[in-house]
XYZ file of C-alpha atoms in Angstrom:
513
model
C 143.773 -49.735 52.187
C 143.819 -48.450 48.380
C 142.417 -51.444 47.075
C 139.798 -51.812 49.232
C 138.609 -47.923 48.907
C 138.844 -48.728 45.429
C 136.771 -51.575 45.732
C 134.140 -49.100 47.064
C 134.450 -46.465 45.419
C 133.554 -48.510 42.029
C 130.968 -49.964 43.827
C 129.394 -46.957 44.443
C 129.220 -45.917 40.722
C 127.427 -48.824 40.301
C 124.686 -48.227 42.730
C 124.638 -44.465 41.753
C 124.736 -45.712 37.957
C 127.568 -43.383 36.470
C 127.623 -45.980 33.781
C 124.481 -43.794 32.772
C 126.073 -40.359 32.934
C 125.402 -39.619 29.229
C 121.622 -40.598 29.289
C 119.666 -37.572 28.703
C 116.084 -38.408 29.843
C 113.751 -38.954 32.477
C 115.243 -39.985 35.644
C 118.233 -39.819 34.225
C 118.396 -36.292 33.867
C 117.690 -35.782 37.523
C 120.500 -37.753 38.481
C 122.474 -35.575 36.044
C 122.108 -33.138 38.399
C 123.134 -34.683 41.533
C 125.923 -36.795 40.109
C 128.635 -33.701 40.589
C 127.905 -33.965 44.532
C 128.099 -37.733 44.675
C 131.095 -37.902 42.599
C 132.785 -35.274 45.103
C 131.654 -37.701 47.760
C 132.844 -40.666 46.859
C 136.284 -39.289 45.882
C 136.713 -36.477 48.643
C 134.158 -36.824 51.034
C 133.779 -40.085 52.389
C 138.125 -40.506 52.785
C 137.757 -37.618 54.903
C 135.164 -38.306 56.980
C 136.452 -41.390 57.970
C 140.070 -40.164 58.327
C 137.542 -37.377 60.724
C 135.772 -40.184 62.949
C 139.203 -41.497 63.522
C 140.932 -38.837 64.644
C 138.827 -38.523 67.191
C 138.222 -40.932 70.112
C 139.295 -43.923 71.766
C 140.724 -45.370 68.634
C 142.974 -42.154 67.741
C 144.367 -42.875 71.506
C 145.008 -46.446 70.674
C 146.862 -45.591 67.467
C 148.740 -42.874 69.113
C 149.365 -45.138 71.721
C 150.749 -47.539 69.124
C 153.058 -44.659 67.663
C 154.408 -43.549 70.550
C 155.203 -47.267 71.935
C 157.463 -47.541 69.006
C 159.704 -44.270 69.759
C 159.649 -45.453 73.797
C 160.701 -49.138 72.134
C 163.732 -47.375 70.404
C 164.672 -45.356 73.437
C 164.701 -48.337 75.368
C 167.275 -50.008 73.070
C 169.378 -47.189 72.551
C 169.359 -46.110 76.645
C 169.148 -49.637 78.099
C 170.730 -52.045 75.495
C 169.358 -54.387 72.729
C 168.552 -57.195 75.496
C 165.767 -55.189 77.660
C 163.736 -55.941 75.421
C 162.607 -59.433 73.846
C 161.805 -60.843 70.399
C 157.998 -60.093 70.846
C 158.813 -56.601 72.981
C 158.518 -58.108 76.482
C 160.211 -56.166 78.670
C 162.955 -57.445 81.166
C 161.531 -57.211 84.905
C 164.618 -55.735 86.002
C 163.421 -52.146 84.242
C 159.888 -52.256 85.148
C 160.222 -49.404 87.803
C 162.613 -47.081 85.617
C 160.313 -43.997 84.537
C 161.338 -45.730 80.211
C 159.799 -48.875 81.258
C 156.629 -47.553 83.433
C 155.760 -45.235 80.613
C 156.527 -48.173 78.191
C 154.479 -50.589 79.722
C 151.236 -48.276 80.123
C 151.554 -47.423 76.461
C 151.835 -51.379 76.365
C 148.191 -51.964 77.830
C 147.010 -48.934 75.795
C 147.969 -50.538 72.387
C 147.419 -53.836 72.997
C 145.593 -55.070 70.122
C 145.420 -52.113 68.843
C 144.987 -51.722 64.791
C 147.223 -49.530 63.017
C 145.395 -46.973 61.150
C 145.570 -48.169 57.805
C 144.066 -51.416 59.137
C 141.577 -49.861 60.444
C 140.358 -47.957 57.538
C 140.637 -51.139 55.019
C 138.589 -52.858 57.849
C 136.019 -49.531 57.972
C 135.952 -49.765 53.624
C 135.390 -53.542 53.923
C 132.394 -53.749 55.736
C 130.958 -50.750 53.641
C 131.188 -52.683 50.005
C 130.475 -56.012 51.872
C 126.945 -54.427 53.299
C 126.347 -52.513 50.034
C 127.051 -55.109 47.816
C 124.885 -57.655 49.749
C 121.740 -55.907 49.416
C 121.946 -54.876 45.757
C 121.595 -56.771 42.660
C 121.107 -55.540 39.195
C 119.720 -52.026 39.905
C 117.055 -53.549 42.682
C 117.800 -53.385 46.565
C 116.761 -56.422 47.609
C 116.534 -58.283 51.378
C 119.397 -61.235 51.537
C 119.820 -60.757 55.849
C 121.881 -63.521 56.857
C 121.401 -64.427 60.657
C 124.997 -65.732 60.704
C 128.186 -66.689 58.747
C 126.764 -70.029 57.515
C 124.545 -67.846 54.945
C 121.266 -68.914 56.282
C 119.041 -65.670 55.947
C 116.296 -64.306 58.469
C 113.190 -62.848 58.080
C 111.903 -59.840 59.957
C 108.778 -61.687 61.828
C 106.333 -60.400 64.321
C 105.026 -63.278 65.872
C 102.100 -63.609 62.677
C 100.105 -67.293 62.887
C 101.001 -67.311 59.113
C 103.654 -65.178 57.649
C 103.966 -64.697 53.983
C 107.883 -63.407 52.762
C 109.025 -62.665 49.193
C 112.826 -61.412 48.264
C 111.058 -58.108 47.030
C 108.769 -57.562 49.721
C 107.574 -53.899 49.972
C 108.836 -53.045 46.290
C 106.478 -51.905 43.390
C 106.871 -54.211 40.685
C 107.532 -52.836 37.751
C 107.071 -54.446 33.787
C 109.744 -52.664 31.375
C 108.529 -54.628 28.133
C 108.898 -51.412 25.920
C 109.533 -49.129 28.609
C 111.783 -47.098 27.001
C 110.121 -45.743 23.551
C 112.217 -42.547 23.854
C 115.798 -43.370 24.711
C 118.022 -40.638 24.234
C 121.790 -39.897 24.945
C 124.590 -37.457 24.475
C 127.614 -38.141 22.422
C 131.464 -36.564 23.553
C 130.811 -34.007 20.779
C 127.324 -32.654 22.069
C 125.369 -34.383 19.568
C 122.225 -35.921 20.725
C 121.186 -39.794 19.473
C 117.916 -40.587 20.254
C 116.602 -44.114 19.861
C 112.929 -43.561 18.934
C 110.567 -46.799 18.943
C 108.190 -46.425 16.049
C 105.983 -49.736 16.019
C 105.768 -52.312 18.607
C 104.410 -55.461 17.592
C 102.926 -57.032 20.884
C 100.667 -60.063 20.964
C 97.201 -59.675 22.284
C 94.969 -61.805 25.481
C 98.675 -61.905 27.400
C 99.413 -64.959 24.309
C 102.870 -65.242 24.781
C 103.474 -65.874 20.984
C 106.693 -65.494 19.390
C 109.929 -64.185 21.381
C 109.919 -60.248 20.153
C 113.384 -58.575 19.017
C 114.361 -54.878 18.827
C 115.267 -54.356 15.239
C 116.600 -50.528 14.372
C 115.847 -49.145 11.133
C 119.144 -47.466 9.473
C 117.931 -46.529 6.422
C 115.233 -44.655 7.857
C 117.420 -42.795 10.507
C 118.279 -39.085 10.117
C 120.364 -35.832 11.444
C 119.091 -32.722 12.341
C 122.301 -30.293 12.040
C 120.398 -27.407 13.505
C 119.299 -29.322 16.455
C 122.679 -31.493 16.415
C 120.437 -34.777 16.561
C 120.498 -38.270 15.492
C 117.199 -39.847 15.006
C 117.356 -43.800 14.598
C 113.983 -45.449 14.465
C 113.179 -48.722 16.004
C 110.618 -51.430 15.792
C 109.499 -54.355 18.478
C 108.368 -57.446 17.062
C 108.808 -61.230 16.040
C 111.697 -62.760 13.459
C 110.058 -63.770 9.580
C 110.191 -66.565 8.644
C 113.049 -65.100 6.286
C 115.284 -63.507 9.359
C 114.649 -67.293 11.410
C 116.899 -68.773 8.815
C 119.347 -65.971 8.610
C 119.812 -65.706 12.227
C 119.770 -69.460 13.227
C 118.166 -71.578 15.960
C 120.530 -69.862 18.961
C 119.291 -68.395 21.717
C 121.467 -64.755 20.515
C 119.152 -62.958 18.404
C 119.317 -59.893 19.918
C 123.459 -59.513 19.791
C 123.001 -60.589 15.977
C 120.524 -57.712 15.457
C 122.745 -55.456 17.151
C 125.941 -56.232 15.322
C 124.443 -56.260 11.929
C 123.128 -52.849 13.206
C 126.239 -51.546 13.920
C 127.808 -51.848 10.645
C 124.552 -50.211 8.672
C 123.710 -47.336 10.891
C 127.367 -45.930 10.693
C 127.434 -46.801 6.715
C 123.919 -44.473 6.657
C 126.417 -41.612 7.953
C 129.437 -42.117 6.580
C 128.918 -38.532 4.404
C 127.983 -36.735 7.817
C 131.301 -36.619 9.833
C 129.870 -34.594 13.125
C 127.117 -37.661 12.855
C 129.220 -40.654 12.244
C 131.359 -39.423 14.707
C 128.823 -39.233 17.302
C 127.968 -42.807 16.629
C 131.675 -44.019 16.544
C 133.523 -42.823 19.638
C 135.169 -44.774 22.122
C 132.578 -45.093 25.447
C 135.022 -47.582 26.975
C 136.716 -50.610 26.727
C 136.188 -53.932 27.237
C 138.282 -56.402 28.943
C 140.150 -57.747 26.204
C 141.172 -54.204 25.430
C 138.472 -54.001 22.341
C 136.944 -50.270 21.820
C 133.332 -50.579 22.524
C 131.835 -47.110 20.813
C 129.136 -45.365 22.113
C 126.663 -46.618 19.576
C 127.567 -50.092 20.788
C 127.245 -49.304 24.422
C 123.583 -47.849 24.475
C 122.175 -50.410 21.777
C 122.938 -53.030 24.589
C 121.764 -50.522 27.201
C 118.233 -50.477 25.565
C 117.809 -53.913 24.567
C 118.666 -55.029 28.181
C 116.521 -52.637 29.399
C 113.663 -53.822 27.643
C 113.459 -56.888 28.339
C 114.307 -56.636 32.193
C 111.656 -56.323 35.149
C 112.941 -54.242 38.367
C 111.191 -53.096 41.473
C 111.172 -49.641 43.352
C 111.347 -49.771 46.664
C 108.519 -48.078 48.590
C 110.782 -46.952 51.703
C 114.245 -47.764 50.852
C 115.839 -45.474 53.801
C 114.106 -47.123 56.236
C 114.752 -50.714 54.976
C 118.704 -49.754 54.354
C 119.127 -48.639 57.598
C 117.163 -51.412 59.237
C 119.812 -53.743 57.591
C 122.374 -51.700 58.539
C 121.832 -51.977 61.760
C 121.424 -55.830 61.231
C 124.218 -56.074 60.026
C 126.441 -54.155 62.458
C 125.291 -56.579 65.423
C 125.437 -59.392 63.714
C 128.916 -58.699 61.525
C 130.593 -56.235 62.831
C 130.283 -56.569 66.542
C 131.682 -60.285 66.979
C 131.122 -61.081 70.619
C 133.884 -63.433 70.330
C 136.616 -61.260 69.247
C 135.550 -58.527 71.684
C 135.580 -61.343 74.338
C 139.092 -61.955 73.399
C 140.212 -58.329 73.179
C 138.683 -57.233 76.560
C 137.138 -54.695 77.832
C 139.831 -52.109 77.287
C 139.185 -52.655 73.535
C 135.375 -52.109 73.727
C 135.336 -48.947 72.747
C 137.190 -49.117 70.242
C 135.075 -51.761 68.316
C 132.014 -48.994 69.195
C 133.707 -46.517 67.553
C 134.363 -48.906 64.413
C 130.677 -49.225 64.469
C 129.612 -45.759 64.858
C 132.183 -44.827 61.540
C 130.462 -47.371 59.840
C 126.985 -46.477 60.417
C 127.787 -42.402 59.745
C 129.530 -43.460 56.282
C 126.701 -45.639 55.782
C 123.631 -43.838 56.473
C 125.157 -40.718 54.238
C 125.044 -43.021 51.160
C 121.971 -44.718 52.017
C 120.431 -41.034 52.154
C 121.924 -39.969 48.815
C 120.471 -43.550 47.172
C 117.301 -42.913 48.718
C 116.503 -39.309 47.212
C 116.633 -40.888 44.092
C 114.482 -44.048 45.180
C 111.897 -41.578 46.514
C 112.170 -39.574 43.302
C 111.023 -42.714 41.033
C 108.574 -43.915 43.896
C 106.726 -40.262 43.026
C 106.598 -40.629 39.554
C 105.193 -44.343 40.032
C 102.413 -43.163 42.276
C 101.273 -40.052 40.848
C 97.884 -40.442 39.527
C 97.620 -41.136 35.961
C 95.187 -39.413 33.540
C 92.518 -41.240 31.966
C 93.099 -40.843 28.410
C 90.310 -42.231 27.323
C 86.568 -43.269 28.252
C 84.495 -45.240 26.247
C 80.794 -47.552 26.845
C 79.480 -50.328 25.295
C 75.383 -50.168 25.475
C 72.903 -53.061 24.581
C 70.684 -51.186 22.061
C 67.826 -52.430 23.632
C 69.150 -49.990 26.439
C 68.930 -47.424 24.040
C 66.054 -44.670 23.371
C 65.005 -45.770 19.270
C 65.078 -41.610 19.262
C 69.202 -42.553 18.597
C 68.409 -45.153 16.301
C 68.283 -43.262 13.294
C 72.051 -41.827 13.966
C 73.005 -45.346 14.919
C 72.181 -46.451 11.547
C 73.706 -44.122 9.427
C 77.598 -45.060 11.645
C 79.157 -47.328 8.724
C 81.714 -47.993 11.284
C 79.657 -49.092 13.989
C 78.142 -51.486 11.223
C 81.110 -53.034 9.783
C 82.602 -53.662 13.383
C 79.166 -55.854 13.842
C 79.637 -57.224 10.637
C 83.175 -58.103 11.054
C 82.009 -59.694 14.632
C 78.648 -61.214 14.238
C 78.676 -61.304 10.837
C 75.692 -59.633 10.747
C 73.560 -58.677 7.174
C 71.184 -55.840 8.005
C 69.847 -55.768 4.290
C 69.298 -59.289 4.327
C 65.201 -59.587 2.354
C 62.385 -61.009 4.179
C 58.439 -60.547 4.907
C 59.214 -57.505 7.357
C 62.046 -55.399 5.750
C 60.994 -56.231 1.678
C 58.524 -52.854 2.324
C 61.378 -50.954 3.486
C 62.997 -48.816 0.717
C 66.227 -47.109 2.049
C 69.034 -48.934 3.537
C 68.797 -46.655 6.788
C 65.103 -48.364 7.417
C 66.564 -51.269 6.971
C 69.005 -50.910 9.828
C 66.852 -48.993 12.212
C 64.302 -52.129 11.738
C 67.498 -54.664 12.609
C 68.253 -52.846 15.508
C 64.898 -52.837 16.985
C 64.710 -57.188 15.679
C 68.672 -57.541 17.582
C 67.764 -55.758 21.387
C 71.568 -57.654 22.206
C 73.206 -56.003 19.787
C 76.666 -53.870 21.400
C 76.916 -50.319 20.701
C 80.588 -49.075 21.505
C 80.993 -45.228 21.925
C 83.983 -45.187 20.238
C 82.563 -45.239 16.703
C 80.384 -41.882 17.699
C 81.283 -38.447 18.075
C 81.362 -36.999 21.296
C 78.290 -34.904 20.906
C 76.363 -38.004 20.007
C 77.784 -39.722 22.848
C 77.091 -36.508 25.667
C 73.568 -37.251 24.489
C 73.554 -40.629 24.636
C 74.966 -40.853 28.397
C 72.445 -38.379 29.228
C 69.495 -40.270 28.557
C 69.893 -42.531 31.186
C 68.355 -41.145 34.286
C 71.097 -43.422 36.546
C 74.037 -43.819 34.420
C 76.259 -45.458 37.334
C 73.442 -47.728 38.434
C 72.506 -49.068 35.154
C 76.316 -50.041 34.339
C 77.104 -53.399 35.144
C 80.450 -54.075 33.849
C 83.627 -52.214 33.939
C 86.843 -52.814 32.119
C 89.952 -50.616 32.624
C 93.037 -50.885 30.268
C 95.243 -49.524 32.536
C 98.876 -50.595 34.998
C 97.295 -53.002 37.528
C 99.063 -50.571 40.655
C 97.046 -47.190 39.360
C 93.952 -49.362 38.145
C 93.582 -50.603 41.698
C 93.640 -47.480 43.343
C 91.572 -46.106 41.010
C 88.866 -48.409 41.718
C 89.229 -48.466 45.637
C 87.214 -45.842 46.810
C 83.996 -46.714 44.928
C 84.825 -50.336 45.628
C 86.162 -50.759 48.839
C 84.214 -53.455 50.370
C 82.606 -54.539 47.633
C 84.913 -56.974 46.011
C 85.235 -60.536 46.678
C 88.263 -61.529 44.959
C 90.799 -59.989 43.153
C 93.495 -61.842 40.740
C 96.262 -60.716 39.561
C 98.640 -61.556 37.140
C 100.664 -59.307 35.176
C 99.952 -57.753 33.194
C 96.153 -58.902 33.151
C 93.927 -58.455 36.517
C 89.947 -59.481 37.296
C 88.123 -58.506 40.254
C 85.451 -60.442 41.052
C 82.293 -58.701 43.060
């Protein structure tokens, strides 16, 4: 039974992600605060409330049953000689009608196929880390139901004409290129390290470019003694030409990066003991016995976690227990051995069940506060940080013209686009002395022109906006920079019924009216 509690129990670390205990940040932090009452679960609570459900019920008179057929077995022997009984504890006819061998052989039919309690519990453990471990992979819950031992997998199905199924159906996507840009952690001496990403170098129009590589910057890193902090700066971008050669054509850029790193970043603190040793103590082991240090640990924490996708369920209680559930008919209750057991052992294998699906639905409930917790965060509304237009000037009152002319950045974004040369000298502008005329005469030649707002100050732009008697009905395009989940629900109640088509592909979207 230890081994497969053990099994479990390291299983459930995993799901609950203790390997994350010294993250200080975001959801991290919240788990922080539950991870005392899950860690008293998984080493207190859940032996005892199995050891509970089993004391209880048909299956604690079965293995009593069991216990007390062994004493009646030895009584037997010692009052009525070695030979009343046989090699697989028959007993001799001749005794059936004493009172020893009534009472022995209705303890007989009582533990007859009975488990002893340790098997029991192994089997109770078993089925726990097999369901557990079925439906997680890499931080993500995801739906593997088989429909029977030969791993062939059903899908829940209603009876649709057409029926479209995904692994992570009814899961948020969710892109984690850069997610972290504040990663922060909390050394065995109380000093904080806090990976901070200062420039991220990310190619434009969804161009997948170059493959992008998490480079920290050592010599710019720092300690704050009064705040007991470690600041290490990091940038996102491509190899030069330079760092192509140094690190070679293999695929292991990354754990180059991050091994080079961990020789300079210590070497930066080597005068700063309470820093360096921060940086340098043990976080585990590997297998081989090697000390992996903390430093080592998180810079492979954050890289992975960069570069990974992962999904949040939208109702993970309800989908866990649905699978439970699945599960338990379809594993658990095996018509065939409960054929072969009879009825008298029914109950029992109900009981089994029910343990199974109290132990089961108490973790599922503890992984799905924390589900729900990151589900919020994903669908509370985001601000709009910023809101900007892009007018035809020929849109535009010529009243604005005059201000228009005299934004040098507005001009040398046209320049830069259109190449544009407002001073340029011919039969209608050679009259015009100043070089403000000159523009205010170009914009009234170029009607096509673009304005964009974001060159103007927001007075200018207040008045701007309202000189338009129907701002929303003159606009006729509308771009949002924005994640394509919030985006779309931004948009829905002024366009609900209104769009014809919309595509999406991460992280780009068009909707097509």
């Amino acid at each position: 039974m230890e081994e497969a509690v053990n099994k479990l129990k390291g299983l459930l670390r995993t799901l609950f992600q203790f390997d994350c205990a010294d993250l200080d940040f975001g959801i991290y932090r919240i788990m922080n605060y539950k991870r005392e009452a899950i860690e008293r679960f998984i080493e207190k609570d859940l032996i005892e409330a199995v050891s509970t459900e089993l004391n209880r019920g048909i299956l604690a008179q079965q293995t009593k049953a069991a216990s007390e057929l062994q004493q009646v077995a030895k009584q037997i022997n010692e009052t009525l000689g070695d030979g009343a009984l046989d090699g697989d504890g028959r007993l001799v006819e001749t005794y059936h009608n004493t009172p020893l061998g009534r009472r022995y052989l209705e303890l007989q039919a009582q533990a007859t196929g009975a488990k002893t309690r340790n098997a029991l519990e192994t089997l109770i453990f078993n089925h726990l880390y097999t369901f557990f471990s079925r439906y997680y992979d890499n931080g993500d819950f995801i739906s593997k139901r088989r429909y029977s031992k030969q791993q062939k997998y059903a899908i829940p199905y209603n009876g649709e004409e057409v029926y479209l199924y995904w692994a992570n159906n009814d899961q948020y996507y969710i892109k984690t290129t850069e997610y972290f840009k504040d990663y922060r952690f909390q050394a065995p001496n109380g000093v904080a390290v806090h990976f901070k990403l200062q420039e991220a170098r990310v190619d434009k129009d969804n161009n997948k470019g170059d493959k992008r590589f998490f480079f920290p910057r050592p010599e710019e890193s720092s300690f704050d003694p009064q705040k007991r902090e470690i600041i290490i700066p990091f940038e996102y971008r491509s190899l030069t030409e330079q760092e192509k050669i140094k690190y070679g054509n293999r695929n292991n850029h990354q754990e180059k990066i991050i091994a080079e790193a961990l020789e300079d970043i210590p070497k930066h603190f080597q005068k700063n003991n309470e820093a360096l040793a921060a940086l340098i103590a043990e976080r585990r082991q590997a297998a081989n016995g090697r000390s992996i240090s903390y430093l080592e640990y998180h810079l492979r924490q954050y890289t992975r976690r960069n570069t990974s996708d992962f999904f949040i369920h939208k109702d993970l209680k309800g989908f866990l227990m649905r699978e439970l559930d699945f599960y338990l008919k379809n594993e658990v209750l095996n018509l065939d051995d409960l054929e072969a057991a009879g009825e008298t052992r029914s109950e029992g294998w109900f009981q089994v069940m029910r343990v199974i699906r109290a132990i089961g639905t108490r973790i599922i409930t503890f992984l799905a506060q924390i589900e729900n917790f990151q589900k919020k965060l994903f669908e509370k509304k985001k601000f709009i940080t910023e809101t900007q237009y892009c007018i035809t000037v020929g849109n535009i009152k010529e009243e604005f013209y005059q201000e228009i002319a005299a934004n040098d950045a507005q001009w040398a974004e046209w320049k830069e686009l259109f190449h544009i040369d407002e001073e340029e000298q011919n039969i209608f502008t050679a009259a015009l002395a100043t070089r403000e005329e000159k523009r205010v005469a170009f914009l009234k030649a170029h009607p096509t022109i673009v304005l964009d707002t974001k060159y103007f100050d927001r007075d200018f732009v207040d008045r701007l906006l309202a000189s338009f008697e129907d701002l929303d009905e003159e606009i006729d395009g509308l771009l949002v920079n924005s994640e394509n989940f919030q985006a779309l629900n931004f948009l829905l109640e002024k366009y609900q019924g209104k769009v014809d088509c919309i595509y999406i592909d991460p992280p780009i979207s068009i909707i097509c009216f």
